[in-house]
Structure formats: C-alpha cells, structure tokens
Coordinates of C-alpha atoms in Angstrom, one line a residue:
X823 CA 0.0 0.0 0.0
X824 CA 1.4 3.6 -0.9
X825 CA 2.2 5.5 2.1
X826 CA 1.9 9.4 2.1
X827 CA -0.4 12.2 2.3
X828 CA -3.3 12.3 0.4
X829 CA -3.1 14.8 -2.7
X830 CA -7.0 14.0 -3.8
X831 CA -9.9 13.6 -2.1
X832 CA -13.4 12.7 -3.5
X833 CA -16.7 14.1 -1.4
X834 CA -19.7 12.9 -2.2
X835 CA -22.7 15.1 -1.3
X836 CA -22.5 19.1 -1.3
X837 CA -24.6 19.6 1.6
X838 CA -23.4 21.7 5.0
X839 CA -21.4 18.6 5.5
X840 CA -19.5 18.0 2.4
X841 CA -18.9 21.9 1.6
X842 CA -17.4 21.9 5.2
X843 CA -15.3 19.3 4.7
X844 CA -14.0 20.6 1.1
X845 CA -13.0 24.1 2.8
X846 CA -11.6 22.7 5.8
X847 CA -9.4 20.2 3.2
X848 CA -8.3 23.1 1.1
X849 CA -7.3 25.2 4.1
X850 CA -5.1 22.1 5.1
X851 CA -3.0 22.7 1.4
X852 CA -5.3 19.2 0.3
X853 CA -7.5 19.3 -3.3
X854 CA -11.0 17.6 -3.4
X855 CA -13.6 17.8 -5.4
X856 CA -17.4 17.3 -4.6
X857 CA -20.0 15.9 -6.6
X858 CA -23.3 16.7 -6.0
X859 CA -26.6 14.4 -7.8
X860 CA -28.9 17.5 -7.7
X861 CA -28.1 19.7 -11.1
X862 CA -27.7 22.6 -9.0
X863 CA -26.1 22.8 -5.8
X864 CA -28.6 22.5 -2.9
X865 CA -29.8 25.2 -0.8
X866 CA -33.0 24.6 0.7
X867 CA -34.2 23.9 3.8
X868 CA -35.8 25.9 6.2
X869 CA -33.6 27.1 9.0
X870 CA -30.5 25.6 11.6
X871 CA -30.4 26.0 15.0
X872 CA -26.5 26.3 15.3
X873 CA -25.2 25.9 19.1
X874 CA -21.6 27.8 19.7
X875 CA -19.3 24.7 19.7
X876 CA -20.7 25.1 15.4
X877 CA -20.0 28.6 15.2
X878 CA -16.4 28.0 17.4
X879 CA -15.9 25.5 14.0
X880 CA -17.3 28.2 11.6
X881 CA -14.9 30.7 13.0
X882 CA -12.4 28.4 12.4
X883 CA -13.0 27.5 8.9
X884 CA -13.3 31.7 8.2
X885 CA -16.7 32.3 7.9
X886 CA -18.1 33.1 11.0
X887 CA -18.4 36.8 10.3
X888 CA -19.9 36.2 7.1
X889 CA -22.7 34.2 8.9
X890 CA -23.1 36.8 11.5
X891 CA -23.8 39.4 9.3
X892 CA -27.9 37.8 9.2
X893 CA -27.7 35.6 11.6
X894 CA -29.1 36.3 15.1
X895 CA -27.4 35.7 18.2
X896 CA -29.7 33.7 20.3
X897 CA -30.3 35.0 24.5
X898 CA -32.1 32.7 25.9
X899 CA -33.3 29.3 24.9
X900 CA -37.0 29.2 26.1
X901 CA -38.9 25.9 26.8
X902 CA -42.6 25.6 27.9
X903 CA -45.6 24.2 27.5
X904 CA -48.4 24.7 24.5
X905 CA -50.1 26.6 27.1
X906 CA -47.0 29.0 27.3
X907 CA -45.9 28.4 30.6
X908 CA -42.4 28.1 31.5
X909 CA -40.8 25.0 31.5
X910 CA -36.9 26.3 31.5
X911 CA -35.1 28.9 30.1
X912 CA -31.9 28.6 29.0
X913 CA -29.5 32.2 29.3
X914 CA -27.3 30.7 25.7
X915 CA -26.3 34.5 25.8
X916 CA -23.6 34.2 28.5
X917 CA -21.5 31.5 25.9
X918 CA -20.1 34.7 24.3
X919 CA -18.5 35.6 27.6
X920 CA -17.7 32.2 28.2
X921 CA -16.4 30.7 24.8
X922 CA -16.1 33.3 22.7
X923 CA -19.0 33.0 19.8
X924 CA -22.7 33.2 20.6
X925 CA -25.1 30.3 19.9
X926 CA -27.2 31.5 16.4
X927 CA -30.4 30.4 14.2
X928 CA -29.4 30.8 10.7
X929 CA -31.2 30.1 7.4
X930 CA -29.8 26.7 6.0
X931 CA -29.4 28.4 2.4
X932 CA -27.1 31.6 4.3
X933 CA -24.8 28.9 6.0
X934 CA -25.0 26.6 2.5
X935 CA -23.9 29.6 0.6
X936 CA -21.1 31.6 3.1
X937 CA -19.6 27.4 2.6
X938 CA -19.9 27.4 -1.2
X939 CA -18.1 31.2 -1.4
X940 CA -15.4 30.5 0.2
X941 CA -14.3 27.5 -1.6
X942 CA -11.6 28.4 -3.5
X943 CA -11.8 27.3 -7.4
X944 CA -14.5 25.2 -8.9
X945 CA -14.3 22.2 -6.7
X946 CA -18.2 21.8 -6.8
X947 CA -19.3 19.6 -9.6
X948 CA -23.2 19.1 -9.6
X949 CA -25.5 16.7 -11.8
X950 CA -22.6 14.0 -10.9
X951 CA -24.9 11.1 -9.1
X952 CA -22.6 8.9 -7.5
X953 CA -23.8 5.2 -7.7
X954 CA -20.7 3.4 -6.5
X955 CA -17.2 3.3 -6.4
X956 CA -13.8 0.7 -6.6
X957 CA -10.8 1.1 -4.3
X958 CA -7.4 -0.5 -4.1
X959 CA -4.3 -0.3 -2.3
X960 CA -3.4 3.1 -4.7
X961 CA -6.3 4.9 -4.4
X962 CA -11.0 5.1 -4.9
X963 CA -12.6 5.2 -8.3
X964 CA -15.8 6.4 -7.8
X965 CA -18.6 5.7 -10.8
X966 CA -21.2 7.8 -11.7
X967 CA -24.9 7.3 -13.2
X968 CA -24.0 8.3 -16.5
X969 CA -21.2 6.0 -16.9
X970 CA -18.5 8.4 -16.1
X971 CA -15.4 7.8 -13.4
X972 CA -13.3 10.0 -11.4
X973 CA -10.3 8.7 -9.5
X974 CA -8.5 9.8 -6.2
X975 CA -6.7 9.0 -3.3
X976 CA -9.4 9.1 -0.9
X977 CA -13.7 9.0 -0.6
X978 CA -15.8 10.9 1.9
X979 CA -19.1 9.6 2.4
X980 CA -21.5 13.0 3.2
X981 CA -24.5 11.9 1.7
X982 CA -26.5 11.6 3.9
X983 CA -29.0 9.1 6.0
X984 CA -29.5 7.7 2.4
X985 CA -26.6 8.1 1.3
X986 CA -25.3 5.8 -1.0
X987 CA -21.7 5.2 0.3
X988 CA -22.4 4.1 3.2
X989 CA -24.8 1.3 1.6
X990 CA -22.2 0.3 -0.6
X991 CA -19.4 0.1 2.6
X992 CA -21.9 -2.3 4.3
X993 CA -25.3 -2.7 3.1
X994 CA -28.6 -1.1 3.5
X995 CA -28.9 1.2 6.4
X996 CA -30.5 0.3 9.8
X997 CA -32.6 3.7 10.0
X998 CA -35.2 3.7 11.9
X999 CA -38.4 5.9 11.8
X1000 CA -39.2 7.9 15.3
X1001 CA -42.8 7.8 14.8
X1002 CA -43.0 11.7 14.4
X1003 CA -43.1 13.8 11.3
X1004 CA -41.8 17.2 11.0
X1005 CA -43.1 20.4 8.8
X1006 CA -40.9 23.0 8.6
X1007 CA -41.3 26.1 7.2
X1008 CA -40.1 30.0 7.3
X1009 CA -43.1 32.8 8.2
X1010 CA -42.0 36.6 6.9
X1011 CA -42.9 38.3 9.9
X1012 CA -42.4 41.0 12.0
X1013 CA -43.7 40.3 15.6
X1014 CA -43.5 41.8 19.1
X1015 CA -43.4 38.7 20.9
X1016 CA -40.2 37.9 18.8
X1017 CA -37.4 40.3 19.8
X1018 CA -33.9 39.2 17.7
X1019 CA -32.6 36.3 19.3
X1020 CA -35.6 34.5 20.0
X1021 CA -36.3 30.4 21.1
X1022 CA -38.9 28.8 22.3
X1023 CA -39.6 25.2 21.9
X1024 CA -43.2 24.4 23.3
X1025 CA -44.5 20.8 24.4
X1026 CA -48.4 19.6 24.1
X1027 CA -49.5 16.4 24.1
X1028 CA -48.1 14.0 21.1
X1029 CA -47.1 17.8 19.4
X1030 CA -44.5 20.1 19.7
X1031 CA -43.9 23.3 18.0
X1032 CA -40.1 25.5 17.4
X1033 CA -40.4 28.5 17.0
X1034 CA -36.6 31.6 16.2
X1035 CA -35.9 34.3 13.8
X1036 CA -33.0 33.5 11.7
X1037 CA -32.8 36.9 9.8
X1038 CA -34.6 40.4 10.5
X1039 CA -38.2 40.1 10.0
X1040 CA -37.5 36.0 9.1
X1041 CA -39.0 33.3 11.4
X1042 CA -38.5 29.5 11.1
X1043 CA -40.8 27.6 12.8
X1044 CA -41.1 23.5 13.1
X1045 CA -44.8 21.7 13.9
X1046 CA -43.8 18.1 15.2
X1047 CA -46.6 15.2 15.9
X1048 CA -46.8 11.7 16.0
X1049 CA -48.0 9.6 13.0
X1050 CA -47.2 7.0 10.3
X1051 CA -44.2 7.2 7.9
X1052 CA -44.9 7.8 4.3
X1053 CA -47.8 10.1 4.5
X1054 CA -48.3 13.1 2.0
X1055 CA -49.9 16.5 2.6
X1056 CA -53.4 17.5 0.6
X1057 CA -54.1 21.0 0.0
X1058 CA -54.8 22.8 3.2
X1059 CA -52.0 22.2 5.0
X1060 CA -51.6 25.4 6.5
X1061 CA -55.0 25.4 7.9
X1062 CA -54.8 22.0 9.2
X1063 CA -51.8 23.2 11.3
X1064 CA -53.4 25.6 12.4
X1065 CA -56.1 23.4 14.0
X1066 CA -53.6 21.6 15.1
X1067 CA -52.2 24.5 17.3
X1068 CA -55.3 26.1 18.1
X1069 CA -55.4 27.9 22.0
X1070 CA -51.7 26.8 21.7
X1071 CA -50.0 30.2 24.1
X1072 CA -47.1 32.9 22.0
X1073 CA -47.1 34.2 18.6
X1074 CA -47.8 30.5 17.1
X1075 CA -50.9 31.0 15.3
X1076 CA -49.1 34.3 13.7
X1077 CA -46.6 32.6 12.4
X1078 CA -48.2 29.9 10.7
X1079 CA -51.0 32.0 9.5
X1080 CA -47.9 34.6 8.1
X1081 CA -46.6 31.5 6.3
X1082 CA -46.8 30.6 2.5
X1083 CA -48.2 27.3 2.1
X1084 CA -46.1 26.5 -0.7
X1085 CA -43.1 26.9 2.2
X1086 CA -44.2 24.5 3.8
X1087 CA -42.1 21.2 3.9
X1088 CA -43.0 17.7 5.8
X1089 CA -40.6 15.0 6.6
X1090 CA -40.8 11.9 8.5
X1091 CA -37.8 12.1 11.3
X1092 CA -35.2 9.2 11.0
X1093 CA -32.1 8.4 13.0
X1094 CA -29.9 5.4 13.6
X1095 CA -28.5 3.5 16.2
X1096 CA -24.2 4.6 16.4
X1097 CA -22.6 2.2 14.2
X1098 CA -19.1 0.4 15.2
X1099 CA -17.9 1.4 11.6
X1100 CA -17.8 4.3 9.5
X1101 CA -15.1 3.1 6.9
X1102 CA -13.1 0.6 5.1
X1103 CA -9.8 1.3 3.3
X1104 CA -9.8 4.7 1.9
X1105 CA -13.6 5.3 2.4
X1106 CA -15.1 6.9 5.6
X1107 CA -18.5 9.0 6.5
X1108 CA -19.2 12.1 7.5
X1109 CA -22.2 14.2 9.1
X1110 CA -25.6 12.2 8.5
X1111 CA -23.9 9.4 6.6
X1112 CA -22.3 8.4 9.4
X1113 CA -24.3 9.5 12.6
X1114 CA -27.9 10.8 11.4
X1115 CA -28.6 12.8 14.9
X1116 CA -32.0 13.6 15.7
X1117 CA -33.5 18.2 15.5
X1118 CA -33.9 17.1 19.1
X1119 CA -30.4 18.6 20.7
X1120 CA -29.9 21.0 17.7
X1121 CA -27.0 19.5 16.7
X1122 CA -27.1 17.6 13.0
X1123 CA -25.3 20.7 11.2
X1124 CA -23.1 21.3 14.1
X1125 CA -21.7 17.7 14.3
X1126 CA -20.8 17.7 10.0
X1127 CA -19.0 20.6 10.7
X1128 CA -17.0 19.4 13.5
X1129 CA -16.3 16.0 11.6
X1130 CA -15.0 18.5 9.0
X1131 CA -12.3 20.0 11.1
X1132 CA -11.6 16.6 12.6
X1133 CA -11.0 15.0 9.4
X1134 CA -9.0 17.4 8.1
X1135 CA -6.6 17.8 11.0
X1136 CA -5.8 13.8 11.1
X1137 CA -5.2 14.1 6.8
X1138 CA -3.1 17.5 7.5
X1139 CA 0.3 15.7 8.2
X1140 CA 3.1 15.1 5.7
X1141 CA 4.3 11.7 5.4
X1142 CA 1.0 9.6 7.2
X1143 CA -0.8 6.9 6.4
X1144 CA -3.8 8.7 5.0
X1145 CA -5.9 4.9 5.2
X1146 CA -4.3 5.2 8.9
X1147 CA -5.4 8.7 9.3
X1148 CA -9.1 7.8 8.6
X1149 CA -9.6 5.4 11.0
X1150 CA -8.3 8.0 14.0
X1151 CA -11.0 10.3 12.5
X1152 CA -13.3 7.3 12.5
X1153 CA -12.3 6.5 16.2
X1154 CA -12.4 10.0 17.4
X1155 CA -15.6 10.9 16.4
X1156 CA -17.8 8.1 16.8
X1157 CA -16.7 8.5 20.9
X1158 CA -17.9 12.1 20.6
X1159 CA -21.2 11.6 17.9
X1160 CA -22.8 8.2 19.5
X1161 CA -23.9 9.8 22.5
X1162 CA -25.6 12.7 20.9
X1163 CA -27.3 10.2 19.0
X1164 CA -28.8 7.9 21.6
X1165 CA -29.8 11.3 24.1
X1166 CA -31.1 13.2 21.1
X1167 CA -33.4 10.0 20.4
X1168 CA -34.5 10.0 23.7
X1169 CA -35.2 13.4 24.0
X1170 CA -37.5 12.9 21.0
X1171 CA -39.8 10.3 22.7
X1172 CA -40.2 12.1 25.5
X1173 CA -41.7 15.0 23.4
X1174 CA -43.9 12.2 21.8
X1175 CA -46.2 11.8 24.6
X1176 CA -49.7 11.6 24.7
X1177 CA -50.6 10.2 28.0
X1178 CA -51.6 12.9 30.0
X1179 CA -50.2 11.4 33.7
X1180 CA -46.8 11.5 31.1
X1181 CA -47.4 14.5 30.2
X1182 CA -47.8 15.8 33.7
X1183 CA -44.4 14.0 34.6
X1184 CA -42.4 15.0 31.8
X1185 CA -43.7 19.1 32.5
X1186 CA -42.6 18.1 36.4
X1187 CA -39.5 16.7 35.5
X1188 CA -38.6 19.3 33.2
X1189 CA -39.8 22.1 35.5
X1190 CA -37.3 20.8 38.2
X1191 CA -34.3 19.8 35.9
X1192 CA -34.2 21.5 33.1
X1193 CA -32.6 24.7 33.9
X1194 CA -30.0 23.1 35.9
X1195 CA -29.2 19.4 35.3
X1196 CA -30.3 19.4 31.8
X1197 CA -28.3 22.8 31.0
X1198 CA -25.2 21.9 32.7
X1199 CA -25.0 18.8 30.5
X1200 CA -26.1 20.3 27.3
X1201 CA -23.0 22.9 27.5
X1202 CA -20.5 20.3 28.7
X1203 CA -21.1 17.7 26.5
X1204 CA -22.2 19.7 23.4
X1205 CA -21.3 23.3 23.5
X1206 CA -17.2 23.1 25.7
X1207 CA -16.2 20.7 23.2
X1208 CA -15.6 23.5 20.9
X1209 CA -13.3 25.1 22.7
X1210 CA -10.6 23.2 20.6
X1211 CA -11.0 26.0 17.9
X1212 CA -11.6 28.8 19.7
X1213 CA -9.9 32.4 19.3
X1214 CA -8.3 32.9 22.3
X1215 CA -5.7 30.0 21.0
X1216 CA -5.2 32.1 17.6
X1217 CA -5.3 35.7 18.5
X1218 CA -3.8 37.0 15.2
X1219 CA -7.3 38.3 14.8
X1220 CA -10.8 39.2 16.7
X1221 CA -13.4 37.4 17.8
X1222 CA -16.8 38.3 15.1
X1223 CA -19.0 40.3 16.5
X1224 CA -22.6 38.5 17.2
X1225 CA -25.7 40.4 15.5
X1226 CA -28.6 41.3 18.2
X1227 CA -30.6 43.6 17.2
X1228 CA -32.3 44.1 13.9
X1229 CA -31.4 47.5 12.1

C-alpha cells in the first residue's frame, strides 16, 4: 500500500457537511472535489439551529463573520408548555463571555452559501450522481450514473441518512423511523413577541412546535406530531396546522397564519443506532452518513462541521498513512457523535407523549431539571467541546461580533 499524504480527495454530497469538509481540506493545502446528484447545488431547507461549539468550528473555517452578518445571536433558549408556561429557560447569551462565539439560528441556504463562497476554485461539480465506487491499495474510483469515473486517493461519504456510500461500505442502512413527522417552514414576519434572538420550543401532548428568527423580519418555525411514515400532505396544509395548534400560548398562530403554504415542507424524522464502523480502506463517512442525529439537541449541522475539522486535521500531516489517518478520524468521532445520537433519540420520545399522567411527569420533571441538570450537561457535552478551535488560541485576529438587534 502507498504510504503518504493524500493529494485528492473525492466528497460525495455538497450539503453543509461536504462543503465543510472541502473548505476545511483546502485550508489544510489538500484538493478535493465534490460531486453533487442534484443539477444545481442545494440550498433549501428551512432554517438551523447552530449551538456555539458550530459557530467556534465556523470561526475556524473563516466564515463566522460572514454568517453573522444575518444571523441572530440567540439569548435565551426558552422551553414551555403549548399553554405558554415556562418549562426552562436557557441564558445561551452568556456563551459569548464564556467561549467566545454566541449560539445563532441561521437560514440553511445563508450557512450553505457563506460554505460554497469560500471554496476556492470550482471544486463543486453538480449533476454527478454517484452510484458506486472501486478502491485499491493506490487509491478510490468512484462511478457515476452516467457511466463516467473519477479517480482519487481518498472517498468521503457525506450523503447523507440515504446516502449511498455508506450502503455500498456495508449494506442497506439500519434507519429507523421515530414515529413523528416534522413540517418545517419559514413565516415573513415581524412580531412583538419575537425580539432578535428569540427560542422557544413548546410541548403539548403528542405535538410540539419550534419556534426563532433567523434573519430580521425572518421566522422559522417547526410543527412536530406523532403519525405514520410515508404520508403526503393534501391541500390545506396550513390550515390544518393551524387546527392543530389552536389555544396553543405565543405568537404560534401568527406565524403559521404569516406563512406561505407552498413553504411548507414535511418530513418523516429518521435516525440510527451509532454504528461500530464508518469506513473501510480509503472510504469513511461524515455528518448524516455516518451518525444521522435527531433536530432534538440542535445538533445535526453542528456535528458535520466538526467532523470537517476533525478530518482534516488527522489528513493534515506530511508523510501519514492517510488509510491510517481515517480510521483515528473514525475512532475520534464516533466517541464524541454516538452519545448525541442515543440522548437526542431519547429526548425525542419524550416530546412524543400523549398520555396525560406522562405528560404531567415529563412538565414536572422538566420544571425541576431543566434549567440546571439538563443545562449543565447540554454545555458540557455539546457546546465546551468547541473550545478546541476557539480564538483565544489564535489571536492574530478578533473574535466576530454577534448580530442582536435588527437594524
């Protein structure tokens, strides 16, 4: 087997995941090129919920300050019940002082495009569907739909929960449906009950509903509710949401009735179990390929672009084992990803219930824990992590400063 660093490396996917892996690559001197399947490159989506150990890794790839520009730096992460009272509240605006960067909602087409400009070149090729691929001791072939090839040293896998490198590393996937489906969608509004910075994730019984401006005078919201996989909106869908959340307590009813139907996007909500492998040889996973996390903990888009940095940093050196290099990614990251997983899943049944002696002890427990046990753990085993790539380690220049109010 050739021994050296890798000169080449082939991304599938051009979502947040693979864009951030491509950047992060170039800024460690290695080429790659991404192929995309869609004939333009992606940038849909409603909006991300981006904690600060994901901006910390923004910062670090150089486009924090572009993000801030829109982007709204979050205060305080409300939880409470459909009724609007207070179930915990969350003060996400003392991470600044803490860690340096604030905890932001950001349109997934803002973060999808900062990523694309600031790739240098064309490394983005689109229409290229990537259907399989061939790998020896030299280096990944990778074949296309249309018969085509491309060849390189290395494959990354960012395809997502259906991606199609992963199936061929090891078979079909184990997803597994959460029994919830999600409609997502983004309200033009203006609203006094939604200062810059806003959160508020609200709990009722089998439905939940997500509410935070991610640009002046831009709100995305998320209705959850239980239900069978598969199913397909008729025409109406706004106003059957708005039954849905009828007497429910905040701006809710605004914001849907603000929203364009045509906005509106549903999706059944998948995860998977943590796998024991990611890769084999020179092919390896990253983001939802590799460890589809639950909207539960706010952390899908945060995790792809910390496996970007990760990744990177182990390929960096002159003179590895790039195969070798891989598998410490692998390792690395599946101790930090598998545990977001499993407490993100969790955190998605409890929402689910229906019961209403559940409900009652789910709004008790979270009445008495949230604000301290819950919190505590949320910022040490999500948000401190990011301290790896934070300023204070590379003061050549200053921290962005977070947007807060609207001008």
């Amino acid at each position: 087997m050739a021994i050296g660093r890798a000169r080449r490396v082939l991304i599938a996917g051009g979502g947040i995941g693979g864009l951030a892996a491509a950047l992060a690559l170039q800024r460690s001197g290695v080429e790659c090129v991404v192929f995309e399947r869609a004939e333009e490159l992606r940038d849909g989506g409603a909006g991300l919920h981006i904690w600060t150990n994901g901006v910390l890794a923004l910062d670090y790839l150089g486009v924090a300050g572009q993000v801030l520009e829109t982007a709204p730096a979050q205060q305080v992460a409300h939880f409470s019940t459909h009724r609007g009272e207070v179930l915990g509240a969350w003060p996400v605006g003392d991470f600044v002082e803490r860690y340096g960067a604030p905890t932001i909602a950001v349109e997934r087409s803002v973060l999808h495009g900062v990523l694309r400009d600031a790739l240098q070149g064309s490394p983005v090729r689109t229409g290229a569907h990537v259907v399989g691929f061939d790998q020896d001791e030299d280096g990944v072939t990778v074949r296309f739909a249309d018969g085509g090839s491309e060849r390189g040293d290395l494959l990354i896998g960012a395809d997502g929960i259906h991606g199609t490198v992963r199936d061929c590393l090891f078979g079909p996937a184990g997803n597994r449906y959460s029994g919830y489906i999600a409609w997502r969608g983004r309200s033009p509004l203006q609203h006094p009950d939604i200062p810059p910075g806003t959160f508020n994730a609200m709990f009722g019984p089998g439905v939940r509903f997500t509410y935070y401006d991610v640009a002046p005078g831009l709100v995305h919201w998320m209705s959850v509710a239980n239900g069978p996989a598969g199913g397909r909106d008729e025409p109406g869908v706004r106003e059957m949401l708005l039954r849905r959340h009828r007497g429910w307590g905040g701006p809710v009813a605004d914001i849907l009735a603000a929203t364009p139907e045509e906005g509106i996007i549903r999706g059944d909500v998948e995860g998977r179990r943590p796998e024991r492998r990611w890769g084999r040889g020179r092919v390896t996973l990253l983001g939802d390929a590799a460890h589809p996390i639950t909207f539960n903990i706010g952390q899908g888009a945060c995790q792809a672009l910390e496996d970007a940095l990760v990744l990177a940093e182990h390929l960096a050196p002159a003179g590895g084992d790039p195969v070798a290099a891989l598998r410490r990614y692998e390792q690395e990251r599946r101790a930090r990803t598998a545990p977001l997983q499993r407490i993100a899943w969790r955190i998605g049944r409890m929402g689910a219930v229906e019961n209403p002696l559940l409900i009652r002890a789910r709004e008790a427990f979270m009445r008495k824990n949230w604000n301290t046990k819950a919190f505590a753990a949320a910022e040490k085993g999500q948000v401190s992590y990011g301290t790896r790539w934070a300023r204070e380690t590379r003061p050549d220049h200053p921290v962005p400063a977070p947007r807060t109010t609207v001008d």
